[in-house]
Coordinates of C-alpha atoms and ligand atoms in Angstrom, one line a residue:
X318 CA 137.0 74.9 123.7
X319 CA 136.1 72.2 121.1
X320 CA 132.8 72.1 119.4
X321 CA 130.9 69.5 118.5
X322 CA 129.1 69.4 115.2
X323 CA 126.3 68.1 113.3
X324 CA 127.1 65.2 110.8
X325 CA 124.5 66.1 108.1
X326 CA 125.1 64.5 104.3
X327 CA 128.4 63.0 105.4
X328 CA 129.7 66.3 106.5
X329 CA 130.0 67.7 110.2
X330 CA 128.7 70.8 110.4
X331 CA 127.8 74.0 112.5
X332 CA 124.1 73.7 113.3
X333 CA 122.1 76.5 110.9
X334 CA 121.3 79.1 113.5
X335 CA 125.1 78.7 115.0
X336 CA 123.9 78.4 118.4
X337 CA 125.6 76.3 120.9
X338 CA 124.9 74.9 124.6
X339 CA 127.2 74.2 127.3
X340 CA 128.0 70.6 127.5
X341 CA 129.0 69.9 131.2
X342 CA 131.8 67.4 133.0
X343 CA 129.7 66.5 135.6
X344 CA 132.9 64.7 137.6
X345 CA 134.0 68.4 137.7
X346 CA 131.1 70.3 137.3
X347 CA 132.7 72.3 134.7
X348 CA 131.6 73.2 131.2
X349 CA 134.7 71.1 128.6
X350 CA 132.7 71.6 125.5
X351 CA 130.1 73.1 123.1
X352 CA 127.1 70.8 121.6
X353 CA 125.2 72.3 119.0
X354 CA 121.4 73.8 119.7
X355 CA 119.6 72.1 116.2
X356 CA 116.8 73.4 115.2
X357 CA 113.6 72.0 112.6
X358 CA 116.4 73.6 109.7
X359 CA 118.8 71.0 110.2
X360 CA 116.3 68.4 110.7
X361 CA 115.2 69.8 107.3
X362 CA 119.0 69.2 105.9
X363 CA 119.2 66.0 107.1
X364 CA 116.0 64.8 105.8
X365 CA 116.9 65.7 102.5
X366 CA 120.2 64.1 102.9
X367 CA 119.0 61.1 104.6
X368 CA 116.1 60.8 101.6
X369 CA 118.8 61.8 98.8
X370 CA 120.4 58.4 99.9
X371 CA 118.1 55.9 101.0
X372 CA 117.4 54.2 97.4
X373 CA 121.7 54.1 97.0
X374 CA 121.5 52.4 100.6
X375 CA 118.6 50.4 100.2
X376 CA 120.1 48.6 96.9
X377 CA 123.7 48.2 98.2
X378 CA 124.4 44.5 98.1
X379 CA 124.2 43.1 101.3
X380 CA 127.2 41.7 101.4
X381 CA 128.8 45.6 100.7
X382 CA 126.2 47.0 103.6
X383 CA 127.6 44.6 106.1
X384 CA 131.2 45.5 105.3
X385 CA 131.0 48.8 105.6
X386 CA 128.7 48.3 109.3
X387 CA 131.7 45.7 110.0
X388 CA 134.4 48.2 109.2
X389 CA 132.6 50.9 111.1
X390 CA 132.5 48.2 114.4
X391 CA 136.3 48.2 114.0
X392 CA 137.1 51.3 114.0
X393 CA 135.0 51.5 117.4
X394 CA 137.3 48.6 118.5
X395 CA 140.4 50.3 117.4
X396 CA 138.8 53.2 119.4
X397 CA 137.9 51.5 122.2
X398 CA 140.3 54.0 125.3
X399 CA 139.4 57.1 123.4
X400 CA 135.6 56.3 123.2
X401 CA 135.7 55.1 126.9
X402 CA 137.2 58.2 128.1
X403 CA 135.1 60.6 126.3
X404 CA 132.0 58.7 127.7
X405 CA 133.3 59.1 131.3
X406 CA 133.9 62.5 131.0
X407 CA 131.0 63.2 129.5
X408 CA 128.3 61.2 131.5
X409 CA 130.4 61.2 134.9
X410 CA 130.5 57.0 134.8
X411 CA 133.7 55.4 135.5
X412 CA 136.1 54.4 132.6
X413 CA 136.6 51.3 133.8
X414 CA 133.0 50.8 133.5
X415 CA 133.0 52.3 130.1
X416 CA 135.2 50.1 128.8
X417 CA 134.9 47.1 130.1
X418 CA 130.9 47.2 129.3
X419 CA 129.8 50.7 127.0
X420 CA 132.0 50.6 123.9
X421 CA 132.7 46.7 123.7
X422 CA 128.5 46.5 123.3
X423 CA 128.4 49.3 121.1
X424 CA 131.3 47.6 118.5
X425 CA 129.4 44.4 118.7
X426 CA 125.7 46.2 117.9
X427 CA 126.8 47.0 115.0
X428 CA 128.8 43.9 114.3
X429 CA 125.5 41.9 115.7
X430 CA 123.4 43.8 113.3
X431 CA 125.2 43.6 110.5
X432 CA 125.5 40.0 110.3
X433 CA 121.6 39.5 111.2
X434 CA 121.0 41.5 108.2
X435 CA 122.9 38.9 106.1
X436 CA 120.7 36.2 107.4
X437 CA 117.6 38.0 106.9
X438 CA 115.0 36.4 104.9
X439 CA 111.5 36.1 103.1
X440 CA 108.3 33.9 104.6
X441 CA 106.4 31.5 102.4
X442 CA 102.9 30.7 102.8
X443 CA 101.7 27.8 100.3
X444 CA 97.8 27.1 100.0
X445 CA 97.8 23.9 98.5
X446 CA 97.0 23.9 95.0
X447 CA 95.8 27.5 94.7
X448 CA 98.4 30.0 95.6
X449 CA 101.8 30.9 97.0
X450 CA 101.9 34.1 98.8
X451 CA 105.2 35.8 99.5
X452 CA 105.9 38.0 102.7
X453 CA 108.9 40.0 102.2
X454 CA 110.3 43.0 104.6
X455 CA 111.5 46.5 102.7
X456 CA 113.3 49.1 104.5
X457 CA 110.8 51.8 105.7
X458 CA 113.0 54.6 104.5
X459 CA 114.0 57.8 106.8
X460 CA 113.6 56.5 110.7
X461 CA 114.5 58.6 114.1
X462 CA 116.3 57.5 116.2
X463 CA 116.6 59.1 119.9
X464 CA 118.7 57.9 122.8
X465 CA 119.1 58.8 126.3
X466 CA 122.1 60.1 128.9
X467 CA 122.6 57.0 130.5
X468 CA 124.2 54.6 128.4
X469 CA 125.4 57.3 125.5
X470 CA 126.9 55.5 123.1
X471 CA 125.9 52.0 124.6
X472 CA 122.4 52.7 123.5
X473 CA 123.0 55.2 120.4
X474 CA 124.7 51.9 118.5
X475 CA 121.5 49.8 119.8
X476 CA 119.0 51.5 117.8
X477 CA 120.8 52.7 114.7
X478 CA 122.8 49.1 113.6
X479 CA 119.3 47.3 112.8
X480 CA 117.9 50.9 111.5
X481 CA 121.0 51.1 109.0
X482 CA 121.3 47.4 108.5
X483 CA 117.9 46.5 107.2
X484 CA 118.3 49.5 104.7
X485 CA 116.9 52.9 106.1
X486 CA 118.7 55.6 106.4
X487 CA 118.5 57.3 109.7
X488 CA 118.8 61.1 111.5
X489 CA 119.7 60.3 115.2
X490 CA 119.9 62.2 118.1
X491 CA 122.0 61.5 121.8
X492 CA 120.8 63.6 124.5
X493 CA 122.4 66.8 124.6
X494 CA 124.2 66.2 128.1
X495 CA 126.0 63.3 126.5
X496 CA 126.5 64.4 123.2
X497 CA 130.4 63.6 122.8
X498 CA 131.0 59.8 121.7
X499 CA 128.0 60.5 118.9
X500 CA 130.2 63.0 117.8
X501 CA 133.0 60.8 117.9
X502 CA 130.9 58.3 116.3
X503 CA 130.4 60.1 113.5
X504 CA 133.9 60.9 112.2
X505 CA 134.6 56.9 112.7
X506 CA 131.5 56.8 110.8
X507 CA 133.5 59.1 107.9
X508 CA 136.3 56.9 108.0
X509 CA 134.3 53.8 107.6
X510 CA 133.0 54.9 104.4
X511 CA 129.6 54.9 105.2
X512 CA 128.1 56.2 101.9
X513 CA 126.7 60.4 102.6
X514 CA 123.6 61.2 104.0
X515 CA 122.9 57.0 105.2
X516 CA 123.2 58.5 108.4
X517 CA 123.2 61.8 110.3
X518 CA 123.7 63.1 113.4
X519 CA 121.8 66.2 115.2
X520 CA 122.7 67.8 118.5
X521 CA 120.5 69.5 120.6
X522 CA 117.3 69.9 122.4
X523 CA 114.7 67.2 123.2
X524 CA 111.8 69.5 122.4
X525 CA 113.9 71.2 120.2
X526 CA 115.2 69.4 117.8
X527 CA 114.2 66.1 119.5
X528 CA 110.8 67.2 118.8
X529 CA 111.3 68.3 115.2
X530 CA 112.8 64.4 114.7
X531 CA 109.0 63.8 115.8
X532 CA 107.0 65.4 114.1
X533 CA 108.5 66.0 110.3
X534 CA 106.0 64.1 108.3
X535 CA 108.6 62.5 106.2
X536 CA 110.2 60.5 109.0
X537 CA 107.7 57.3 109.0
X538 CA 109.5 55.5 112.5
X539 CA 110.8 56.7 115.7
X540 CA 112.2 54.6 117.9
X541 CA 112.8 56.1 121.3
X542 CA 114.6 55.7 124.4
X543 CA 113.9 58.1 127.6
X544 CA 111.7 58.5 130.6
X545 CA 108.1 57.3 130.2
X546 CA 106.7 61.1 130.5
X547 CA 108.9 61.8 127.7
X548 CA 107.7 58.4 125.8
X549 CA 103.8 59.7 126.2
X550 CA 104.5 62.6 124.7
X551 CA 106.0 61.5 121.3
X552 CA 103.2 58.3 121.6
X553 CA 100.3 61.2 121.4
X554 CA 102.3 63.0 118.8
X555 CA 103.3 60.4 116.4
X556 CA 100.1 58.2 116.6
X557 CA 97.7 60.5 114.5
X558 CA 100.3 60.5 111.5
X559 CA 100.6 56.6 111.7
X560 CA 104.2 56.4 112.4
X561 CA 105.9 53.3 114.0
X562 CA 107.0 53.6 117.7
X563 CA 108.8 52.3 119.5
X564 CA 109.2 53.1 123.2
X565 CA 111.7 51.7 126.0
X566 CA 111.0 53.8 128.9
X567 CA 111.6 53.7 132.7
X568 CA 111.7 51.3 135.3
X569 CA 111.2 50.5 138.7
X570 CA 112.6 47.0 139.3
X571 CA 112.0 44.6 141.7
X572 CA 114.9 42.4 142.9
X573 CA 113.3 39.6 144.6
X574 CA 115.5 37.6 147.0
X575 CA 114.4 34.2 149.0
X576 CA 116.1 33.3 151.7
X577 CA 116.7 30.0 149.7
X578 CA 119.8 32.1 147.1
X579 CA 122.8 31.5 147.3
X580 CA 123.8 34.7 149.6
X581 CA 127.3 35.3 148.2
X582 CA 126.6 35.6 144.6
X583 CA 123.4 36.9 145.6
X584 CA 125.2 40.0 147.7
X585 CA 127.6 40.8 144.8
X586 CA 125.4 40.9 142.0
X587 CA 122.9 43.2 144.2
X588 CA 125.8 45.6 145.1
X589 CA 126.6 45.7 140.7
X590 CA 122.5 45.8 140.0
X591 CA 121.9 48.0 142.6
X592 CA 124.5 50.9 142.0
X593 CA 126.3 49.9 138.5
X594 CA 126.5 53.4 136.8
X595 CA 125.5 55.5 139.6
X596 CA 122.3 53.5 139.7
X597 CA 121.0 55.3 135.8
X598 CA 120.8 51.9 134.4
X599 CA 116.8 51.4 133.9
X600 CA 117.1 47.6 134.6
X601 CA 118.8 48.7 138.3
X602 CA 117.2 46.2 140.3
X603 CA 116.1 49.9 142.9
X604 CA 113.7 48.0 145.1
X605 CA 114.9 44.9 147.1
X606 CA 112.5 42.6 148.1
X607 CA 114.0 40.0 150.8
X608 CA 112.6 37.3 152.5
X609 CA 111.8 37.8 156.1
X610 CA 114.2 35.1 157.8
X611 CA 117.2 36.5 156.0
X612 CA 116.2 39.8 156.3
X613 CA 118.8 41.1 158.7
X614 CA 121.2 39.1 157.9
X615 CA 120.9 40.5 154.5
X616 CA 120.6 44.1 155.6
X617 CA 123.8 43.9 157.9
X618 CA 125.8 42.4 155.1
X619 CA 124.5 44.8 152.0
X620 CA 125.1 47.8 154.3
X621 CA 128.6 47.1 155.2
X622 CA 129.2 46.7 151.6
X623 CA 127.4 49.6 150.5
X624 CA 129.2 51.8 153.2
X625 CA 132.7 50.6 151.6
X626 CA 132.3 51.5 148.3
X627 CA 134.4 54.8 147.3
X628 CA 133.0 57.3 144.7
X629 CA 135.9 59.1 142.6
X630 CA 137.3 60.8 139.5
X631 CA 134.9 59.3 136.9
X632 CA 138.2 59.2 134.8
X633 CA 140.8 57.3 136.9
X634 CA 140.9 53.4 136.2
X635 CA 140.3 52.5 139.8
X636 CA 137.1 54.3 140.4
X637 CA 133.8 52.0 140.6
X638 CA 131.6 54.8 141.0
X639 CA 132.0 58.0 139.7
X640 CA 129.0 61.1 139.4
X641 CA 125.5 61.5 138.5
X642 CA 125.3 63.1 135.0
X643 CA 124.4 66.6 135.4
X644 CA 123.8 68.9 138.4
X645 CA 119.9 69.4 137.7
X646 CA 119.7 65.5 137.9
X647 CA 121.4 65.0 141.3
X648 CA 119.1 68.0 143.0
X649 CA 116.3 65.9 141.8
X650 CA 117.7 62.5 143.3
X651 CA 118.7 64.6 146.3
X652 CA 115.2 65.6 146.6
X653 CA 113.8 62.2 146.6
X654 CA 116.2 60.8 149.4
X655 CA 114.2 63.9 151.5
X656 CA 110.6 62.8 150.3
X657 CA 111.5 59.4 151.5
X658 CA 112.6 60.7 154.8
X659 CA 109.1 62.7 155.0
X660 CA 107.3 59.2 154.2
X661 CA 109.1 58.2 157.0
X662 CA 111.8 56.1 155.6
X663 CA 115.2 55.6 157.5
X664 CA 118.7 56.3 155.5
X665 CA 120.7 53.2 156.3
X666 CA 123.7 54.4 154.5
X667 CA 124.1 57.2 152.3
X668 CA 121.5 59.8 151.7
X669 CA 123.8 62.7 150.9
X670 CA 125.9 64.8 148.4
X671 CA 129.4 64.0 148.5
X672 CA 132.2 66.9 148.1
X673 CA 135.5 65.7 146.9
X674 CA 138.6 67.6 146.7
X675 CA 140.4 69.7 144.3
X676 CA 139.2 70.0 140.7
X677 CA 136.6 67.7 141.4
X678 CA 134.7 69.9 144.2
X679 CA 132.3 71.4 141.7
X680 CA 131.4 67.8 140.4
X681 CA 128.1 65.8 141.2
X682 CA 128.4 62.7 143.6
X683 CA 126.2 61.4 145.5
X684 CA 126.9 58.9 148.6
X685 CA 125.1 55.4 147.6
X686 CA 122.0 55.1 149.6
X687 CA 119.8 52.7 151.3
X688 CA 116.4 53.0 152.2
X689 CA 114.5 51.2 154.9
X690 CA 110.9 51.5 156.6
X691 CA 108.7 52.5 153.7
X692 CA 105.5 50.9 152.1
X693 CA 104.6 50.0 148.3
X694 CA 102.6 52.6 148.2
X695 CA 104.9 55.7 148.8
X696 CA 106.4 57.6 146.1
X697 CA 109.9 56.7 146.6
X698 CA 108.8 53.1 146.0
X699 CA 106.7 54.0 143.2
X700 CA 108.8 56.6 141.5
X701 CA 111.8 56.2 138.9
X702 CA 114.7 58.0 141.0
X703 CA 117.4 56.5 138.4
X704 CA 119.8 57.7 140.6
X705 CA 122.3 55.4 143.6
X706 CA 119.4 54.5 145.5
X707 CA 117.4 51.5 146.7
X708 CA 115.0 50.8 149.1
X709 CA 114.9 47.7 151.3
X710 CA 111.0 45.5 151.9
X711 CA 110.2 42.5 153.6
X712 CA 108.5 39.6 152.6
X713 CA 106.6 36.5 154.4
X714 CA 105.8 34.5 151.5
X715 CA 106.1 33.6 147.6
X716 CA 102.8 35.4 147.0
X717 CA 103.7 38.8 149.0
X718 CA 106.8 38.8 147.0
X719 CA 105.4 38.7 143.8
X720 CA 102.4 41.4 144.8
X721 CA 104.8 43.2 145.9
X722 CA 107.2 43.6 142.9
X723 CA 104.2 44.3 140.5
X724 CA 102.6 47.0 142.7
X725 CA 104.1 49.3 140.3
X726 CA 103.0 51.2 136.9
X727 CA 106.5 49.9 135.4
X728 CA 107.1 46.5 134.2
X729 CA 110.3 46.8 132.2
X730 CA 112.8 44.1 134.3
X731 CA 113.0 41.8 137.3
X732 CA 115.3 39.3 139.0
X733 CA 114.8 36.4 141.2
X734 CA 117.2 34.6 143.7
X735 CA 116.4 31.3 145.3
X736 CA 117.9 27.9 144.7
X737 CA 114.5 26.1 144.1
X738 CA 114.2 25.9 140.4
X739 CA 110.3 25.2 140.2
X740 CA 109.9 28.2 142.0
X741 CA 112.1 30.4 140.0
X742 CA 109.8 29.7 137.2
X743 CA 106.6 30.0 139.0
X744 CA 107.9 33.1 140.2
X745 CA 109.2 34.3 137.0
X746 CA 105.6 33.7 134.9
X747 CA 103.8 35.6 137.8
X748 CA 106.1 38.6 136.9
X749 CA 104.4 41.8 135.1
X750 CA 107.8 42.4 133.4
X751 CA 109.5 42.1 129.8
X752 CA 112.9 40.5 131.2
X753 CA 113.3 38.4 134.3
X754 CA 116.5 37.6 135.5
X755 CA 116.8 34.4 137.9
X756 CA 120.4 34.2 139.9
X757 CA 121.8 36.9 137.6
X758 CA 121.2 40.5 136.5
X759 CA 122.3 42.2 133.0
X760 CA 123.2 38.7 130.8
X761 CA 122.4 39.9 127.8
X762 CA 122.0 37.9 124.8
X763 CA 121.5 40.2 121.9
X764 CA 119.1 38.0 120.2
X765 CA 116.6 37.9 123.1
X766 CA 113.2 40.5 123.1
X767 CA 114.4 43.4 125.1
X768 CA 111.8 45.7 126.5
X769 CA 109.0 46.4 129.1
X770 CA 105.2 46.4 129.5
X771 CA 103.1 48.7 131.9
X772 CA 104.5 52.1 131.8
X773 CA 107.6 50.5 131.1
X774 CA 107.4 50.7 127.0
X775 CA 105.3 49.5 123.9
X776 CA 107.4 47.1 121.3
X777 CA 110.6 45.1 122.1
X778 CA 114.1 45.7 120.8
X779 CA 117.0 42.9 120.1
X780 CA 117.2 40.4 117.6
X781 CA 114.8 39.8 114.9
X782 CA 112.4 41.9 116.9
X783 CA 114.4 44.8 116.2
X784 CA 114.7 44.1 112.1
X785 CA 110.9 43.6 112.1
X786 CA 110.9 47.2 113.5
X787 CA 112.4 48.9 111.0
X788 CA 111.1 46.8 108.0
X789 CA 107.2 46.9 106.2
X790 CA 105.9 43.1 105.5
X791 CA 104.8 43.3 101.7
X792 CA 102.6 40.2 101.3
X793 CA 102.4 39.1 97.7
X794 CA 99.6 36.3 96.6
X795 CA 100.5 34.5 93.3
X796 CA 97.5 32.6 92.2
X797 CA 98.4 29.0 91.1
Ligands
LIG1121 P1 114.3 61.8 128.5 O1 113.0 61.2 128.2 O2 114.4 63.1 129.1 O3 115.2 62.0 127.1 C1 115.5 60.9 126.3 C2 115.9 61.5 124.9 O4 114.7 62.1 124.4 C3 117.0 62.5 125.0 O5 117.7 62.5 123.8 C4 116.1 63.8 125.0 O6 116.9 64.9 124.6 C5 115.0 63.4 124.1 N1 113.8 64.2 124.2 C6 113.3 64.9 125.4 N2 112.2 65.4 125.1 C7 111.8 65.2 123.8 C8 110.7 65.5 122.9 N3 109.7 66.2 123.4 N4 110.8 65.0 121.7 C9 111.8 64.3 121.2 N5 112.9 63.9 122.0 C10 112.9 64.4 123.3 O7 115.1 60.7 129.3 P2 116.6 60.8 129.9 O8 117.6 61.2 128.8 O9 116.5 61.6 131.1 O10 116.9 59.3 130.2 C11 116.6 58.6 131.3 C12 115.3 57.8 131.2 O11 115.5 56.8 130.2 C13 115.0 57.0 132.4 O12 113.6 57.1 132.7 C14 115.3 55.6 132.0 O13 114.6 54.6 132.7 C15 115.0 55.6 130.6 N6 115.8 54.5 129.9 C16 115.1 53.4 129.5 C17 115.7 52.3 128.9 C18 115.0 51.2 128.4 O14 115.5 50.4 127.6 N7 113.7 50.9 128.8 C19 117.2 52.3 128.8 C20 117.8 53.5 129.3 C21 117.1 54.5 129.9 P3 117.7 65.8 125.7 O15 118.3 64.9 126.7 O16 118.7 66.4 124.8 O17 116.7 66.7 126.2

């Protein structure tokens, strides 16, 4: 059975204690693979590695730092059916969605990054006929870097690219349950020629190893991505040794639809935000908010779509949905389509485990859901499920609608349909969220803030946002 490694000091390596966990297919319910169980040891090794480094790293032309970033996007490209693959089989999404979205984003991170980098540059402030002060950003130096299931690779490239491209060097970890394209990642990483030690890998446990990443007092940033109990956690942790955070955490997203949109392009994107990835994407749009006078008509029409759509084998081409990425995560999303029936919700579609056939009988599916009946108040629309369902409210008016999506401790995304473009943007700067989307869900533009407010996340990623993340201003005042 193959065994991931470490990739400490440009090496891969057996984690120090030799321990290993299972690493799951969760289309098959079968353990494919061994991920190793780090401990505080190998964060130790990969400090030292990571700090033997940085001032190589940090004075490498830029020009020379983006090549070798650029080179290291390529060989993702050149990668691209591999990488896909592994992610399915690893996380339980389908490889069509894999890629078609996961690895093309996480080639053109890097590639993003690495070209901001080259047009990075110093502030001036002039006080006229006194001074001219100087505001330059330095690398931090070693920065943590930890990334969810959900989008394994996707999200991985997200936060190390500006980490790496603005000078640090960087000890990451993926989540143990999707461990494999990291991995992956790393030999390309070897083959790139990214200089030993700039960055390294570790495997393992959240409050293992994840928690080591934390707490070592030499690591001065840790950005995070993960559930918003996690996110609290490391906030309380890191904030008495000063460290930088940042947190993108969960969401609970309202997709807010007037009877106004147009209802074709409306319907489609709602089916992709609504279930895209088995529904673990946090910007799923999991509560539907629809105008009263096209509520049936909107119900009828989104059921009869939802009811047609086919889960499969995560790893055949024509599969559009595929599993939910490990079996303790579908007995909890399980559990929260029978607390909504307790509330006194009614399953419209869905609601259930689905058993396939042959070697995929042991694997985790789960019917896509939807969810009618139930208040703001209750749980299940107040509560991250992450998993393939949504729940279905009404609204009378413009001001219900907007009540309604922020009656939530998350603010991380929204999105708005209606034809009426004044109220698009009245609706849109009522909204207690970091990203609104009006007649569209999921355009990214790398540049733009990414991130949430609430319970949603402190700090924003993308763009320059990021690169101010993982740099210190140094102003310095020259008297005139
Ligand atoms: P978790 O918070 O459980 O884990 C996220 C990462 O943190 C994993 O690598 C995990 O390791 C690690 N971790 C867990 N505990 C600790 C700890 N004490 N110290 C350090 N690291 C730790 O989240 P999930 O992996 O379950 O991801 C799903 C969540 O992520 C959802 O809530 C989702 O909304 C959110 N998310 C937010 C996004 C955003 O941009 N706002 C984007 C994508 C997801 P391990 O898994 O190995 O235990």
């Amino acid at each position: 059975m193959e065994k991931i490694l470490n990739y400490i000091g440009g090496n891969l390596v057996e984690p120090s204690g030799l321990a290993y966990l299972d690493n799951v297919d969760p289309g098959r319910g079968k353990v494919y693979s061994k991920v190793p169980d780090s401990d505080q040891i190998d964060v130790e090794k990969a400090f030292a590695a990571a700090s033997a480094a940085f001032q190589g790293w940090k004075n490498t032309p830029l020009e020379t730092r983006c090549a070798i970033l650029q080179r290291l996007a390529d060989k993702i490209g050149e990668n691209k059916e591999a990488l896909a693959l592994a992610e399915a089989r690893d996380n339980g999404k389908p490889v069509s969605l894999a890629i078609h979205v996961d690895i093309p984003r996480a080639e053109s991170n890097i590639r993003f990054f690495a070209t901001a980098a080259m047009h990075w540059s110093s502030e001036s402030h002039v006080m006229e006929n006194e001074a001219i002060n100087y505001t330059h950003r330095k690398p931090i130096g070693v920065v943590g870097c930890i990334a969810p299931w959900n989008l394994p690779l996707y999200l991985f490239t997200w936060k190390i690219a500006p980490a790496l491209a603005s000078g640090n060097c960087v000890i990451a970890k993926p989540s143990e349950l999707t461990p494999m394209t990291a991995y992956l990642l790393a030999k390309l990483a070897i083959e790139a020629g990214l200089p030993a030690g700039v960055l390294n890998i570790l495997h393992g446990l959240g409050p293992k190893v994840g928690d080591a990443i934390v707490k070592h007092p030499g690591i001065k940033a840790i950005s995070f991505t993960g559930g918003t109990a996690t996110g609290a956690y490391i906030a309380g942790t890191v904030a008495p040794m000063f460290k930088k955070v940042s947190l993108e955490l969960g969401g609970k997203n309202a997709n807010i639809i007037f009877a106004d949109a147009d209802f074709d392009e409306m319907l489609s994107t709602t089916l992709r935000s609504s279930f895209s990835n088995q529904g673990q994407i946090c910007l799923c749009g999991s509560r539907i908010l629809v105008e009263a006078s096209i509520y049936d008509r909107f119900k009828e029409a989104f059921v009869h779509k939802v009811s047609q759509m086919k889960v499969g084998d995560p790893l055949l081409t024509a599969t559009k949905m595929g599993a939910v990425v490990s079996e303790a995560h579908m007995q909890k999303v399980l559990g929260y389509i029978e607390l909504a029936k307790q509330e006194g919700g009614t399953i419209l579609c869905g609601g259930n485990r689905i058993l396939l056939e042959g070697e995929l009988a042991d694997g985790y599916y789960i019917a896509p859901t939807v969810i009618e009946g139930l208040g703001p108040a209750c749980r299940t629309n107040q509560e991250e499920i992450f998993g393939p369902v949504v729940t279905l409210q009404k609204f009378e008016t413009e001001e219900e609608a907007i009540a309604l999506a922020n009656d939530t401790p998350y603010g991380l995304a929204a999105t708005v349909w209606t034809s009426h473009v004044t109220k698009a943007h009245r609706v849109a700067n009522e909204l207690q969220t970091g990203i609104v989307w009006i007649n569209c869900w999921l355009l990214r533009d790398l540049r733009t803030p990414f991130g949430g407010v609430k319970q949603s996340g402190v700090g924003r990623e993308g763009g320059w946002e990021a690169m101010r993340f993982f740099t210190e201003p140094q102003n310095v005042c020259i008297k005139l």
